[in-house]
Short mmCIF file of C-alpha atoms and ligand atoms in Angstrom, two decimals:
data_model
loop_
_atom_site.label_atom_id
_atom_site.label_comp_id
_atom_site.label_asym_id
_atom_site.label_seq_id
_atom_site.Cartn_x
_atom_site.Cartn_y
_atom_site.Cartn_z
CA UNK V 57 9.20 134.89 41.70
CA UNK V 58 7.45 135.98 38.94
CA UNK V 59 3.77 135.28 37.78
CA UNK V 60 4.36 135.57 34.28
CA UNK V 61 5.36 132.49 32.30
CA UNK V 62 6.14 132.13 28.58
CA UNK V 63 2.66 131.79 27.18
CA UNK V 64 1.64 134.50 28.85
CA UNK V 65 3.54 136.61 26.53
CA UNK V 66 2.91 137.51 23.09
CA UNK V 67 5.54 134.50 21.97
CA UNK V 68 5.13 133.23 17.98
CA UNK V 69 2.20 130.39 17.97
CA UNK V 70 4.29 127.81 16.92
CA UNK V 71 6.59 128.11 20.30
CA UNK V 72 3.48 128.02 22.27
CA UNK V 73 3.40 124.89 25.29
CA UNK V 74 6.84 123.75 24.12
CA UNK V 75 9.89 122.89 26.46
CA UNK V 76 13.30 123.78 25.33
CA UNK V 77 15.49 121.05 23.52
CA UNK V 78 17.88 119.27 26.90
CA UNK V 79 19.30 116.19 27.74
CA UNK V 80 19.89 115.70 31.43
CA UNK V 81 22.46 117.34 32.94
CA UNK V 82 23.01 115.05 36.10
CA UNK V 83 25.98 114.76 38.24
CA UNK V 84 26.36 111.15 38.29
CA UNK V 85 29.63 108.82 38.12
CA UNK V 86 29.52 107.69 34.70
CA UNK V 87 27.93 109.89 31.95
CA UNK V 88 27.12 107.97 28.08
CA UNK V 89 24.45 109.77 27.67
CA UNK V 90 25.34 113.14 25.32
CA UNK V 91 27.85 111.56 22.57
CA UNK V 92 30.81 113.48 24.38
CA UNK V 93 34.06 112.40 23.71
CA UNK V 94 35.19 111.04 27.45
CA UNK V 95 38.59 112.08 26.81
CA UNK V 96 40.32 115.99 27.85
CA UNK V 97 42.27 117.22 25.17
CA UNK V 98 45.84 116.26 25.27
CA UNK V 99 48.27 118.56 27.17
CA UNK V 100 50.43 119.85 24.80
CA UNK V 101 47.35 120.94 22.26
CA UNK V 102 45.69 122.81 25.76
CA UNK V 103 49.31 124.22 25.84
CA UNK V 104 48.96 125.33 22.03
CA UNK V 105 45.38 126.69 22.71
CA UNK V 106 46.36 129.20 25.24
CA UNK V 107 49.31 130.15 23.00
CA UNK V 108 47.07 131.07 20.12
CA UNK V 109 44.24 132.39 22.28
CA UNK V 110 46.86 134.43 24.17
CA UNK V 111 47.51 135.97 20.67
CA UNK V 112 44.10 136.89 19.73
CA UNK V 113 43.43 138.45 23.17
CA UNK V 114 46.29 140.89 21.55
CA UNK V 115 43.59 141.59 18.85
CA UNK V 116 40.30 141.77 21.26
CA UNK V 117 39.76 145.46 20.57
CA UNK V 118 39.17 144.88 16.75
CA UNK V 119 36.02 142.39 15.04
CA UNK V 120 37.46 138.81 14.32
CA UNK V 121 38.11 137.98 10.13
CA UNK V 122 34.33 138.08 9.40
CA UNK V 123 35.09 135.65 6.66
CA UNK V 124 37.49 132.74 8.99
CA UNK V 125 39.90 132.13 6.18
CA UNK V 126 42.40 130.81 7.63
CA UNK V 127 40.21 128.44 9.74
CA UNK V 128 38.40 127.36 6.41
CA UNK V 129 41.31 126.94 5.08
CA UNK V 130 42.32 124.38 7.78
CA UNK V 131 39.25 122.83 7.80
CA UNK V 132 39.35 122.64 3.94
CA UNK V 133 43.19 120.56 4.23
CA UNK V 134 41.52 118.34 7.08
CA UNK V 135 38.61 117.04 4.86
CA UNK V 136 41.07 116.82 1.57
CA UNK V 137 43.69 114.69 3.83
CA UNK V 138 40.93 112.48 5.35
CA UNK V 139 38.46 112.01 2.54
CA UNK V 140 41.23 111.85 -1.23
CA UNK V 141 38.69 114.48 -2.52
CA UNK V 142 40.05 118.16 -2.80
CA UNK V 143 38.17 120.29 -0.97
CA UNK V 144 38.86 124.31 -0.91
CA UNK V 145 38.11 127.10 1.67
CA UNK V 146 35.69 128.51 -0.98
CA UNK V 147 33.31 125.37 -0.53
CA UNK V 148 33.72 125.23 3.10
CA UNK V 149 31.78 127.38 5.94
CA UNK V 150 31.99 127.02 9.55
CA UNK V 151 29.71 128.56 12.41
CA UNK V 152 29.35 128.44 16.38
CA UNK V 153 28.42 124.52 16.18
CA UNK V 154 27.01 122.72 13.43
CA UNK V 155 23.56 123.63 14.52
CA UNK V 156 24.34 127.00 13.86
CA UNK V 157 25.30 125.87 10.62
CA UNK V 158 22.02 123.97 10.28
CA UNK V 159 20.29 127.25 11.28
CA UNK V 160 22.06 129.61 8.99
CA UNK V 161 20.99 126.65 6.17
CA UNK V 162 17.36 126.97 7.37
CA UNK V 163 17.52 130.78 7.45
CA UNK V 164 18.78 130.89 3.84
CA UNK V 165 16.98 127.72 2.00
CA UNK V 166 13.66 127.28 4.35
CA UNK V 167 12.10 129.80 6.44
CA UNK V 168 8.32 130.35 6.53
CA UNK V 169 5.99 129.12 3.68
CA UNK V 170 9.04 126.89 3.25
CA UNK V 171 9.32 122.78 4.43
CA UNK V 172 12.31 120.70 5.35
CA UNK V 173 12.10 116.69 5.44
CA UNK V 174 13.91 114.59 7.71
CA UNK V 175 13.54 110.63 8.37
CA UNK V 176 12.93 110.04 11.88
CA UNK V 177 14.05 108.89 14.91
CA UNK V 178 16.79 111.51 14.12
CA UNK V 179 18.62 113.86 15.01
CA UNK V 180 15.46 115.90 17.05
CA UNK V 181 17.18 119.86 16.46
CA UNK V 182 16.60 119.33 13.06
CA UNK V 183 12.95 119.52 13.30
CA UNK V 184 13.83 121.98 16.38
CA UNK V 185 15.62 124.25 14.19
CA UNK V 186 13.35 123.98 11.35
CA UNK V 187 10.13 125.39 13.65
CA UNK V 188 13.03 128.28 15.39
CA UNK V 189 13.34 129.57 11.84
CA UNK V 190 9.64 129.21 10.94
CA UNK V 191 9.98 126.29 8.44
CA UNK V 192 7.30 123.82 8.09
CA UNK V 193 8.94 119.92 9.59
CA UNK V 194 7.63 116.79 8.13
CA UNK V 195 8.87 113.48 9.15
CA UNK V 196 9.72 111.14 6.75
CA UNK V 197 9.90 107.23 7.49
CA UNK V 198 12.30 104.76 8.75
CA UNK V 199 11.82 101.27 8.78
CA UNK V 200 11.78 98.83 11.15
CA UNK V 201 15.44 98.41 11.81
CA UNK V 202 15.60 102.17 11.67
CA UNK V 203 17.30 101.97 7.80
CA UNK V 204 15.86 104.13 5.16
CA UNK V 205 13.30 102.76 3.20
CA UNK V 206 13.97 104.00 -0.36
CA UNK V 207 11.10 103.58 -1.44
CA UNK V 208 8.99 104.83 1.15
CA UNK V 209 11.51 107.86 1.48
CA UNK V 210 10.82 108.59 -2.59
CA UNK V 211 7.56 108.74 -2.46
CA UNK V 212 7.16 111.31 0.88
CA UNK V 213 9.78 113.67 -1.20
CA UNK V 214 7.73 113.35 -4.10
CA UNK V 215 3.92 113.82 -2.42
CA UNK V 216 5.86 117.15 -0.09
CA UNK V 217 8.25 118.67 -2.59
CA UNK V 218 10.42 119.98 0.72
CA UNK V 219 13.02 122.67 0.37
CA UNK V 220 15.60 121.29 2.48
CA UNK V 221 16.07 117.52 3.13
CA UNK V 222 18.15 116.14 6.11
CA UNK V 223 20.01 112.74 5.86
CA UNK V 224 22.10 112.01 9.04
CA UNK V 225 24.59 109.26 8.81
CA UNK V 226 26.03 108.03 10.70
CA UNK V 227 22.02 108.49 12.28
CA UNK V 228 21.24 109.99 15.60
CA UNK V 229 19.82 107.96 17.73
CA UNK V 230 20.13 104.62 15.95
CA UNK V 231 23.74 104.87 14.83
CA UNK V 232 23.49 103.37 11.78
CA UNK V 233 25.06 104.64 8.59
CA UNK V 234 22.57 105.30 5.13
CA UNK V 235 24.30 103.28 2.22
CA UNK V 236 25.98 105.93 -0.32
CA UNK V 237 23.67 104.76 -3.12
CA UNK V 238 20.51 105.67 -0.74
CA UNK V 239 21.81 109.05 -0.18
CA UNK V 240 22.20 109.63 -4.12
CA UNK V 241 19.00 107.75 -4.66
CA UNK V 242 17.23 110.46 -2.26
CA UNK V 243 19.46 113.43 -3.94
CA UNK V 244 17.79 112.78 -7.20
CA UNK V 245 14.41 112.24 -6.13
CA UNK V 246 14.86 115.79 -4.00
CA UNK V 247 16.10 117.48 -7.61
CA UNK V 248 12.74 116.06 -9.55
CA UNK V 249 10.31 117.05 -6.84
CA UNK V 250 11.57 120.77 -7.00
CA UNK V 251 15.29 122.33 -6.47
CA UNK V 252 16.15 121.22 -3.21
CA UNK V 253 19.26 121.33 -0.82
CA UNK V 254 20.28 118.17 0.41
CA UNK V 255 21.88 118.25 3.79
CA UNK V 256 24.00 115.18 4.74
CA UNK V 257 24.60 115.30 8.44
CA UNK V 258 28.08 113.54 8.88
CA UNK V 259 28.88 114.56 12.71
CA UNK V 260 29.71 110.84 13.31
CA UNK V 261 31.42 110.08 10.30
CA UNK V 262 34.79 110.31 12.14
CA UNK V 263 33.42 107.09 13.69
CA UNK V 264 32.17 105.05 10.75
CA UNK V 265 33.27 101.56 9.24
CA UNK V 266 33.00 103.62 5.79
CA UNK V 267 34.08 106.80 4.13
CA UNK V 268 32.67 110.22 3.82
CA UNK V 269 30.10 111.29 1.30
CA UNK V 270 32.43 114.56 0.34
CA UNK V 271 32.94 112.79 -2.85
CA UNK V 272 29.33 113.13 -3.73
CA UNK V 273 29.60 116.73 -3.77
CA UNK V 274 31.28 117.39 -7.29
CA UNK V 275 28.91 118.04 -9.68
CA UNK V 276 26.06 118.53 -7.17
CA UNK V 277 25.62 121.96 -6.18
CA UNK V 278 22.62 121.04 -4.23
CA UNK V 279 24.52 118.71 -1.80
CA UNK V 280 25.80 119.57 1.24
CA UNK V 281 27.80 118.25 3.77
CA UNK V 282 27.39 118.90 7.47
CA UNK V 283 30.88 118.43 10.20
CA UNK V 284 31.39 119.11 13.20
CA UNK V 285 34.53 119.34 16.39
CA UNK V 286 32.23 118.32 18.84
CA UNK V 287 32.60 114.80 18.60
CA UNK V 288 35.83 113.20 16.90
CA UNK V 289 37.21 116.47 17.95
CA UNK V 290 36.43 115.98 21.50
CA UNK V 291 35.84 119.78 21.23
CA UNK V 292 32.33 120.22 22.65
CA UNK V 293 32.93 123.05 24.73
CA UNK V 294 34.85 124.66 21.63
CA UNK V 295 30.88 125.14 19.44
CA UNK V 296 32.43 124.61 15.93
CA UNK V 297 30.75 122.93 13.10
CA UNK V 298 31.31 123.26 9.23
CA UNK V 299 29.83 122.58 5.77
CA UNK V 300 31.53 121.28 2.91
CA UNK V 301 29.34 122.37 -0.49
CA UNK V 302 29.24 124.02 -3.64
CA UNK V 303 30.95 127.86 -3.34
CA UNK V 304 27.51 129.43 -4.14
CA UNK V 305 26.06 127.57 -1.10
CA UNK V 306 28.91 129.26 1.06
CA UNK V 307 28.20 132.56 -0.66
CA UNK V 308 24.44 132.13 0.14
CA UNK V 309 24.68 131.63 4.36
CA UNK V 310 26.76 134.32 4.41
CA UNK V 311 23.34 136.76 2.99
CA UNK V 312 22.12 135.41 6.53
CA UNK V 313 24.98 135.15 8.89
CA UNK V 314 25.50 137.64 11.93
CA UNK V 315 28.27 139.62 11.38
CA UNK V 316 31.36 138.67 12.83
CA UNK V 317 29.71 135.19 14.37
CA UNK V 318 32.26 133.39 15.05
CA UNK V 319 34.69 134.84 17.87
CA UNK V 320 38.47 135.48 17.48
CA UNK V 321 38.87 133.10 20.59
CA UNK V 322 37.04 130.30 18.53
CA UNK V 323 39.17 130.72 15.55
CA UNK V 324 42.11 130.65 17.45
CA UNK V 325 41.13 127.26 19.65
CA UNK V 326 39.93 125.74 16.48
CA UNK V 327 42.87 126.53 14.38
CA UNK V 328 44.84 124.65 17.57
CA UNK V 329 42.70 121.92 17.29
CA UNK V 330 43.26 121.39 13.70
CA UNK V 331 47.32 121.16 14.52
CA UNK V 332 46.76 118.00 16.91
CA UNK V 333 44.76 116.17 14.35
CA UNK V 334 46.73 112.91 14.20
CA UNK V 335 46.41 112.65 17.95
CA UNK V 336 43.08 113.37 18.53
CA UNK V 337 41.92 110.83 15.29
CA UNK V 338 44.04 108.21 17.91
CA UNK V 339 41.64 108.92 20.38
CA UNK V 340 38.80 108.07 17.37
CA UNK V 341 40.13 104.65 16.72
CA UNK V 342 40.45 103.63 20.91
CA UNK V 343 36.61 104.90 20.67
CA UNK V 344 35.80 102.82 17.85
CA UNK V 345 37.01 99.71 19.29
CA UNK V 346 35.10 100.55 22.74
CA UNK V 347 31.94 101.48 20.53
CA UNK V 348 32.82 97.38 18.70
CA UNK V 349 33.10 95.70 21.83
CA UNK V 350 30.09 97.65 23.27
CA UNK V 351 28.01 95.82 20.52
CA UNK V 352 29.95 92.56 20.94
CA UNK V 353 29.19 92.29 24.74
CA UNK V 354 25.24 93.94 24.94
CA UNK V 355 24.71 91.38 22.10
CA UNK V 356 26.07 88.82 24.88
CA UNK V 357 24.63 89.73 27.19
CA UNK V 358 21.28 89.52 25.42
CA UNK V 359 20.18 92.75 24.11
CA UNK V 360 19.46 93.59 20.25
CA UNK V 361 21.54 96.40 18.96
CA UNK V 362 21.36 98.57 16.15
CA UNK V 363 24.78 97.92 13.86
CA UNK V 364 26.59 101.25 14.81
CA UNK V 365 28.82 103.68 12.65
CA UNK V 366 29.08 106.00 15.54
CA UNK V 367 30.38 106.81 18.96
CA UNK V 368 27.56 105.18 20.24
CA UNK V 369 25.30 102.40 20.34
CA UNK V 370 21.13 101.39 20.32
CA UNK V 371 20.33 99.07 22.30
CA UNK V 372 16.62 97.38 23.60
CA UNK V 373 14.52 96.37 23.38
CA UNK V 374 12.54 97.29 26.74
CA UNK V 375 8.84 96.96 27.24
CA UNK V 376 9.64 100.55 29.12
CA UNK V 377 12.47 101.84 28.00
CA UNK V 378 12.19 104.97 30.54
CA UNK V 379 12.33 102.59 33.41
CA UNK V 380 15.08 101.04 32.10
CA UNK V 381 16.67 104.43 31.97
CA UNK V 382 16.15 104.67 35.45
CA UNK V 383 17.59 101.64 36.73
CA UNK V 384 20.87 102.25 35.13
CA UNK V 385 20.64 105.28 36.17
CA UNK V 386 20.04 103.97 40.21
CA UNK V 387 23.51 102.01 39.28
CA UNK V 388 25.26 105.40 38.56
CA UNK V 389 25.03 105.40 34.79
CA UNK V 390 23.23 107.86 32.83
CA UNK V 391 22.54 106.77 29.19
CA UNK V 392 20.20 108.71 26.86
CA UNK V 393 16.37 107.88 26.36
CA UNK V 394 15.62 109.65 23.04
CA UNK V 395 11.58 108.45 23.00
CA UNK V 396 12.44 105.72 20.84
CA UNK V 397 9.98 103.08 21.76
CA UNK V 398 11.92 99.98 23.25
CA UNK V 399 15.40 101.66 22.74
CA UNK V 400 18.16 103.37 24.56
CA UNK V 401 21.36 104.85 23.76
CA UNK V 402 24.60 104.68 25.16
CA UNK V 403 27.89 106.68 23.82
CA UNK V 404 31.39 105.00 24.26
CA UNK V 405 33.21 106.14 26.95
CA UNK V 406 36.57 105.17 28.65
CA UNK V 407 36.91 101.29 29.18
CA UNK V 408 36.22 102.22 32.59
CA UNK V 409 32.82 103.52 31.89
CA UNK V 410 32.11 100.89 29.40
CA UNK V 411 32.66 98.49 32.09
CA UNK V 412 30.48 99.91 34.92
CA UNK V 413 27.77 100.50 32.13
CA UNK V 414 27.89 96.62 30.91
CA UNK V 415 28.05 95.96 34.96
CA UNK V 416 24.68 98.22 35.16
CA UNK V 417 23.04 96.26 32.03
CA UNK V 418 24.21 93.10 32.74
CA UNK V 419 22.60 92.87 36.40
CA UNK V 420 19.67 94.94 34.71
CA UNK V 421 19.37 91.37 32.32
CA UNK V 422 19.14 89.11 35.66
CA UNK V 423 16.37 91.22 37.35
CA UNK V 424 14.32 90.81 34.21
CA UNK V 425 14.98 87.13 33.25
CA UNK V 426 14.29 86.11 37.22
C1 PLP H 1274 25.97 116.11 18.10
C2 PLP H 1274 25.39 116.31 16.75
C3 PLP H 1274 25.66 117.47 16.06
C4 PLP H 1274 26.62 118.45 16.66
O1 PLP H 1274 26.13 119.67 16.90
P1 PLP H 1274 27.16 120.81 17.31
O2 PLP H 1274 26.29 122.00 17.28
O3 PLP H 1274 28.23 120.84 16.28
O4 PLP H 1274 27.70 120.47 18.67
C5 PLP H 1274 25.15 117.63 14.79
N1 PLP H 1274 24.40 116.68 14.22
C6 PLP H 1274 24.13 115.53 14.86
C7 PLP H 1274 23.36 114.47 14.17
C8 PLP H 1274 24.61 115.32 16.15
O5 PLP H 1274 24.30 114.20 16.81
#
């Protein structure tokens, strides 16, 4: 065992007494607590993936295409056939897992000296990613019901003039979705206060009651727009995210990319992936109606929820959420506590799952009300 720890070595100030970003990993029955999709990838496309990795392997001894065009390409025909609005390899980039694509956006429009915004609870790597890459993190309001207040929102932009502003919808924790006109609203406020990128996290969109913001991007060259195959993809093993945004913006990451970042084994699984998308956008509408009647029944059984546009749902309020957390937990069912005062979060799983966690909550109800 060793006697040194972390802040005993010459580590950057700002990583000084912090703990490393980590949900739970336990081994319990019924996991809703890391917005996983709960189901395996269909045979057939496992079939197709060791086809096409079988093929790369043939290439191992040489770099992968630096440049994935053929992936963006693919990605670019997936977000024209699911959103109406053209979208072309040139405007899309893709990286080992959106946060890697958050980070190479960090590396190229904050970095130190530099401040990003987000409105919080949110997604928390934003801010973690923000202080890896030295940029200053300032957390902008939410209301009550965890909506953005416009107004509220405006006025932080305009007192910190941030470089980079994050807007996640549908949000992380909460699950709500930010109304299109909010999103503009805050894209023009970012533009007055000082040229600013505008980074619209969309890895729930997939889920939500309403479209995707990729319209928004023509004639904004300051927008972007974050995706990822983690979730609707059920490909969180595969670590592939991608940004839809103006060409420049793709020509900028690429000043701070790795070379060669993104393997010839993940371009091949990907491109797979992207070959199986009718059946794996199935599995997004059996989720959605789990992630409905999830709201429908908590609501029932006498919990306030937070209307969700995502693969999972808020729910509370607890006078201790964290021992909440543990009881369901003693009922083997993890859900998430994300340090939201009062609140919890659980993803949709299988009807199975969403059964034994509305079991868990619903005798967690009784033991409180008796
Ligand atoms: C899960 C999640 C991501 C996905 O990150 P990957 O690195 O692509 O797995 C991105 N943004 C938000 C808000 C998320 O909840």
């Amino acid at each position: 065992m060793s006697d040194v720890r972390i802040d005993d070595l010459p580590v950057r100030d700002e990583l000084r007494g912090k703990t490393p970003y980590g949900a739970p990993q336990l081994d319990v029955p019924v996991r809703l607590n890391t917005n996983e999709n709960p189901y395996p990838l269909p045979e057939p496309l496992v079939d197709r993936i060791a086809e096409r990795v079988r093929e790369a392997a043939r290439h191992l001894n040489r770099y992968p295409d630096r440049d994935a065009v053929e992936l963006r390409t693919r990605l670019a025909g997936y977000l024209t056939d699911t959103s109406g609005h053209p979208v072309g390899p040139a405007e899309v980039w893709a990286a080992n897992g959106s946060n890697e694509v958050i980070q190479q956006l960090l590396q190229t429009f904050g970095g130190p000296g530099r401040t990003a915004i987000g409105f919080e609870p949110s997604y928390s790597m934003h801010a973690l990613i923000a202080r890896g890459t030295g940029t200053g993190w300032i957390s902008g309001p939410r209301g009550e019901d965890f909506s953005i207040d416009l107004e509220a929102a405006e006025k932080a932009i305009a007192e910190n003039r941030p470089d980079v502003v994050f807007i996640t919808t549908p949000n992380n924790p909460t699950g709500n979705a930010v109304p299109p006109q909010t999103v503009l609203a805050l894209y023009e406020a970012a533009q007055a206060a000082k040229p600013s990128i505008v980074v619209v996290d969309e890895a729930y969109v997939e889920f939500s009651h309403g479209d995707s913001l990729l319209p928004l991007l023509r004639g904004r060259p300051h927008l972007v727009i974050s995706r990822t195959m983690s979730k609707a993809f059920g490909a969180a093993g595969l670590r592939l995210g991608y940004l839809a945004a103006h060409p420049a913006v793709v020509d900028a990451v690429q000043l701070v990319r790795l070379p060669y970042h993104l393997s010839a084994v993940t371009q091949a699984t990907a491109l797979a992936a992207l070959e199986h998308t009718d059946t794996l956008l199935g599995y997004v509408e059996q989720l959605k109606a789990e992630r409905d009647r999830l709201v429908g029944e908590l609501r029932a059984i006498g919990y306030e929820v937070t209307p969700s546009d995502a693969n999972f749902v808020q729910f509370g309020r607890f006078g201790d959420a964290h021992e909440a957390w543990q009881r369901i937990l003693d009922r083997g069912v993890l859900v998430r506590d994300n340090g939201v005062p009062g609140w919890l979060r659980v993803t949709a799983g299988t009807p199975e799952e969403n059964d034994a966690f509305l079991d868990a909550v619903r005798e967690l109800k009784k033991e409180q009300n008796a």
